[in-house]
Short mmCIF file of C-alpha atoms in Angstrom, two decimals:
data_model
loop_
_atom_site.label_atom_id
_atom_site.label_comp_id
_atom_site.label_asym_id
_atom_site.label_seq_id
_atom_site.Cartn_x
_atom_site.Cartn_y
_atom_site.Cartn_z
CA MET C 1 35.14 40.88 16.94
CA ARG C 2 33.19 39.86 19.99
CA LYS C 3 29.94 40.88 18.37
CA PHE C 4 30.76 38.79 15.32
CA LEU C 5 31.55 35.75 17.53
CA ALA C 6 28.40 36.28 19.57
CA LEU C 7 26.38 36.57 16.34
CA MET C 8 27.90 33.26 14.99
CA VAL C 9 27.09 31.53 18.28
CA ILE C 10 23.54 32.69 18.00
CA LEU C 11 23.27 31.51 14.41
CA LEU C 12 24.76 28.19 15.23
CA ALA C 13 22.39 27.72 18.09
CA ILE C 14 19.47 28.57 15.78
CA LEU C 15 20.69 26.20 13.22
CA GLY C 16 21.11 23.48 15.87
CA ALA C 17 17.65 24.00 17.08
CA LEU C 18 16.34 23.74 13.40
CA LEU C 19 18.14 20.57 12.84
CA GLN C 20 17.32 18.94 16.26
CA PHE C 21 13.70 20.05 16.69
CA VAL C 22 12.00 22.05 14.01
CA LEU C 23 12.92 20.16 10.80
CA PRO C 24 12.34 16.66 12.30
CA ARG C 25 8.90 17.62 13.26
CA THR C 26 8.29 19.22 9.87
CA VAL C 27 9.33 15.91 8.24
CA GLU C 28 6.98 13.98 10.55
CA THR C 29 4.17 16.32 9.63
CA ILE C 30 4.60 15.98 5.97
CA VAL C 31 4.92 12.15 6.03
CA ALA C 32 1.62 12.17 8.09
CA GLU C 33 -0.01 14.30 5.32
CA GLN C 34 1.25 11.94 2.70
CA ILE C 35 -0.38 8.97 4.52
CA THR C 36 -3.64 10.93 4.95
CA ASN C 37 -3.73 11.82 1.25
CA SER C 38 -3.01 8.27 0.20
CA THR C 39 -5.47 6.49 2.54
CA ALA C 40 -8.06 9.18 3.40
CA ALA C 41 -7.56 8.12 6.91
CA LYS C 42 -9.46 10.10 9.70
CA GLU C 43 -6.57 10.27 12.03
CA VAL C 44 -2.85 9.69 11.35
CA ALA C 45 0.14 9.89 13.63
CA VAL C 46 3.84 9.53 12.63
CA SER C 47 6.91 9.19 14.93
CA LEU C 48 10.44 9.30 13.49
CA SER C 49 13.59 8.54 15.52
CA ALA C 50 17.38 8.79 14.96
CA ASN C 51 20.44 9.13 17.03
CA PRO C 52 21.24 12.04 17.03
CA ASN C 53 17.87 13.38 16.26
CA ALA C 54 19.25 15.98 13.85
CA ARG C 55 19.96 13.33 11.25
CA ILE C 56 16.25 13.22 10.54
CA ALA C 57 16.67 16.75 8.89
CA LEU C 58 19.19 15.07 6.57
CA GLY C 59 16.73 12.24 5.70
CA GLU C 60 18.41 9.59 7.86
CA ILE C 61 16.03 7.78 9.99
CA ASP C 62 16.73 4.93 12.31
CA ARG C 63 13.01 3.90 12.91
CA VAL C 64 9.60 5.04 11.79
CA HIS C 65 6.19 4.20 13.37
CA GLY C 66 2.91 5.45 11.96
CA THR C 67 -0.72 4.74 12.76
CA ALA C 68 -3.84 5.56 10.76
CA ASN C 69 -7.46 4.97 11.61
CA GLU C 70 -10.12 4.04 9.08
CA GLY C 71 -7.69 4.34 6.18
CA ARG C 72 -8.76 3.12 2.73
CA ILE C 73 -6.69 0.80 0.50
CA GLY C 74 -8.38 -0.01 -2.81
CA ASP C 75 -12.10 -0.70 -1.94
CA ILE C 76 -11.43 -1.75 1.66
CA ILE C 77 -11.51 0.50 4.71
CA PHE C 78 -9.21 -0.72 7.44
CA LYS C 79 -10.14 -0.27 11.13
CA ASN C 80 -6.52 0.80 11.74
CA LEU C 81 -3.27 0.58 9.88
CA THR C 82 0.23 0.61 11.37
CA VAL C 83 3.51 1.12 9.51
CA ASP C 84 6.95 0.35 11.03
CA GLY C 85 10.29 0.80 9.29
CA GLU C 86 14.01 0.57 9.85
CA LYS C 87 17.09 2.23 8.59
CA ILE C 88 15.27 4.58 6.16
CA ARG C 89 16.81 7.32 3.95
CA LEU C 90 14.45 10.02 2.55
CA ASP C 91 15.09 12.77 -0.05
CA VAL C 92 14.20 15.59 2.19
CA PRO C 93 14.46 18.43 -0.55
CA GLU C 94 11.84 16.48 -2.58
CA LEU C 95 9.71 15.92 0.58
CA LEU C 96 9.76 19.63 1.43
CA PHE C 97 9.75 21.09 -2.17
CA PRO C 98 7.95 18.40 -4.42
CA SER C 99 8.67 18.35 -8.05
CA SER C 100 5.79 19.56 -10.30
CA ASN C 101 6.38 16.97 -13.08
CA LEU C 102 6.14 13.75 -11.16
CA THR C 103 3.01 11.52 -10.45
CA ALA C 104 2.19 10.79 -6.90
CA ARG C 105 3.76 7.30 -7.15
CA GLU C 106 6.84 8.59 -8.89
CA ARG C 107 7.30 11.17 -6.17
CA THR C 108 6.82 8.58 -3.42
CA ASN C 109 9.47 6.42 -4.93
CA LYS C 110 11.88 9.29 -5.23
CA ILE C 111 11.36 10.42 -1.70
CA LEU C 112 12.02 6.85 -0.36
CA GLN C 113 15.67 6.31 -1.34
CA HIS C 114 16.47 3.33 0.90
CA ALA C 115 14.85 1.06 3.56
CA ASP C 116 16.20 -1.93 5.24
CA LYS C 117 12.61 -2.86 6.08
CA ILE C 118 8.96 -1.51 5.99
CA GLU C 119 6.05 -3.42 7.28
CA MET C 120 2.40 -2.41 7.15
CA ARG C 121 -0.35 -4.21 9.19
CA GLY C 122 -4.05 -3.56 8.75
CA ILE C 123 -7.22 -4.79 10.42
CA VAL C 124 -10.42 -5.44 8.51
CA THR C 125 -13.56 -6.02 10.58
CA GLU C 126 -16.62 -8.20 9.85
CA ASP C 127 -18.81 -5.10 9.44
CA GLU C 128 -16.37 -3.72 6.81
CA LEU C 129 -16.44 -6.86 4.75
CA LYS C 130 -20.26 -6.86 4.96
CA ASN C 131 -20.13 -3.21 3.64
CA PHE C 132 -17.69 -4.18 0.90
CA ILE C 133 -19.99 -6.81 -0.37
CA THR C 134 -22.78 -4.30 -0.50
CA ARG C 135 -20.63 -1.73 -2.27
CA LYS C 136 -19.41 -4.23 -4.89
CA ASP C 137 -22.87 -5.42 -6.07
CA ILE C 138 -26.12 -3.70 -5.37
CA GLN C 139 -27.92 -7.04 -6.01
CA PHE C 140 -26.73 -8.56 -2.73
CA GLU C 141 -29.40 -7.98 -0.03
CA ASN C 142 -28.93 -8.27 3.72
CA PRO C 143 -25.43 -9.70 3.59
CA THR C 144 -24.01 -11.09 6.83
CA VAL C 145 -20.31 -11.98 7.58
CA LYS C 146 -18.81 -14.12 10.35
CA ILE C 147 -14.92 -14.34 10.74
CA THR C 148 -13.30 -17.09 12.81
CA PRO C 149 -9.69 -18.31 12.91
CA GLU C 150 -10.61 -21.06 10.55
CA GLU C 151 -12.70 -19.38 7.82
CA VAL C 152 -14.89 -16.61 6.74
CA ASP C 153 -18.62 -17.29 6.36
CA ALA C 154 -20.77 -14.98 4.21
CA SER C 155 -24.47 -15.13 3.29
CA ALA C 156 -26.79 -12.97 1.29
CA ARG C 157 -29.94 -12.86 -0.74
CA VAL C 158 -28.98 -12.59 -4.43
CA LYS C 159 -31.06 -11.81 -7.56
CA PHE C 160 -30.30 -14.57 -10.11
CA PHE C 161 -32.11 -14.78 -13.42
CA GLY C 162 -35.15 -12.86 -12.07
CA ARG C 163 -35.38 -14.73 -8.90
CA THR C 164 -34.12 -13.98 -5.31
CA ILE C 165 -32.16 -16.97 -3.75
CA ASP C 166 -30.28 -17.44 -0.51
CA VAL C 167 -26.65 -18.00 -0.89
CA SER C 168 -23.93 -18.69 1.67
CA VAL C 169 -20.22 -19.20 1.12
CA ALA C 170 -17.24 -20.22 3.36
CA GLY C 171 -13.67 -19.59 2.49
CA ILE C 172 -10.33 -18.10 3.37
CA PHE C 173 -8.15 -15.30 2.15
CA THR C 174 -4.88 -16.05 0.36
CA VAL C 175 -2.01 -13.93 -0.96
CA SER C 176 -0.63 -14.66 -4.51
CA ASN C 177 1.99 -12.42 -6.13
CA GLY C 178 1.47 -9.69 -3.57
CA GLU C 179 -2.31 -9.57 -4.15
CA ILE C 180 -5.14 -10.78 -1.77
CA PHE C 181 -7.69 -13.17 -3.05
CA PHE C 182 -10.82 -14.87 -1.44
CA HIS C 183 -10.87 -18.54 -1.99
CA ILE C 184 -14.32 -20.26 -1.62
CA ASN C 185 -14.22 -23.61 0.03
CA LYS C 186 -17.97 -24.14 0.34
CA LEU C 187 -21.04 -22.79 -1.50
CA ASN C 188 -24.64 -23.39 -0.49
CA THR C 189 -27.85 -22.19 -2.12
CA ASN C 190 -31.62 -22.78 -1.60
CA SER C 191 -33.43 -25.31 -3.72
CA ILE C 192 -34.28 -23.00 -6.55
CA LEU C 193 -30.91 -23.69 -8.08
CA SER C 194 -30.54 -27.32 -7.04
CA ARG C 195 -30.00 -28.37 -10.56
CA VAL C 196 -27.43 -25.70 -11.36
CA ASN C 197 -23.79 -26.32 -10.70
CA LEU C 198 -22.82 -23.03 -9.39
CA ASP C 199 -19.16 -24.23 -8.71
CA SER C 200 -18.52 -23.67 -12.40
CA PHE C 201 -19.33 -19.98 -12.02
CA ILE C 202 -17.14 -19.52 -8.93
CA SER C 203 -13.43 -18.90 -8.74
CA ASP C 204 -11.05 -17.02 -6.51
CA PHE C 205 -11.68 -13.34 -6.71
CA LYS C 206 -9.32 -10.44 -5.99
CA ILE C 207 -9.91 -8.29 -2.95
CA ILE C 208 -7.05 -5.90 -3.17
CA ASP C 209 -4.11 -5.69 -5.56
CA SER C 210 -0.62 -4.42 -4.91
CA SER C 211 -1.00 -1.39 -7.10
CA ASN C 212 -3.14 0.22 -4.47
CA LEU C 213 -0.08 0.17 -1.92
CA PRO C 214 2.51 2.89 -1.70
CA ILE C 215 6.34 2.79 -1.58
CA GLY C 216 6.63 -0.76 -3.21
CA LEU C 217 4.67 -2.59 -0.58
CA LYS C 218 3.31 -5.93 -1.53
CA PHE C 219 0.93 -8.05 0.57
CA ASP C 220 2.67 -10.74 2.35
CA SER C 221 0.28 -12.62 4.55
CA VAL C 222 -3.37 -12.68 5.94
CA GLU C 223 -4.31 -14.04 9.37
CA LEU C 224 -7.99 -14.85 10.33
CA ARG C 225 -8.92 -13.97 13.99
CA GLU C 226 -12.03 -13.96 15.81
CA GLY C 227 -14.18 -11.13 14.22
CA GLU C 228 -11.39 -9.67 12.04
CA VAL C 229 -8.77 -10.19 9.37
CA VAL C 230 -5.10 -8.97 9.81
CA VAL C 231 -3.21 -8.17 6.68
CA THR C 232 0.58 -7.61 6.41
CA ALA C 233 2.38 -6.07 3.60
CA VAL C 234 6.13 -5.73 3.42
CA THR C 235 8.70 -3.89 1.21
CA SER C 236 12.53 -3.81 1.04
CA LYS C 237 14.04 -1.01 -0.98
CA GLN C 238 17.74 -1.29 -1.09
#
């Protein structure tokens, strides 16, 4: 009888250690892997907290904080991304043993069963916007980008009907229906096209749409700072 009781104590101690330490760290690792896979970030760190900590093994999380360096969303590479969430419930069996018949988005939606709030913030630099312009159209030569709290100024040499012209634009980023657009306020060209009304060819163009975001996130705001753009996305899955 004593041996049996001693064995039960040992088993309960092992189970307690699994619930308190091993499984929570395993969940953190898997969540970090999911962020890495979805953003191709170079470095990802995730921290989950609950009271008591063993609740994490059951998928009940009080707070989550994650960071990712140089993660990609759509065609934009963010200098860094941070994710913060409150009162989250996860499907741990699906997280540990993924279903084989679900798409990545379907599986993500199944894993996240509830969240009071999730917020993601990302920083885009001037250099990345310059690289983005180059990647989008190989006809842009020597692009430059300057970001101030008031607006974004960009210039480049552009091939237009067989000629190369200097074009500069100024504008702001806006959010509409959870998607980010660039709105042009000013457009200047050199004298070659002085008789052409280029405004008729210009409209707001989409930078990133919400379909590139995981777990139901939608872009909520964009803030211009000196040398960078700060993007915020939020979700509320009840």
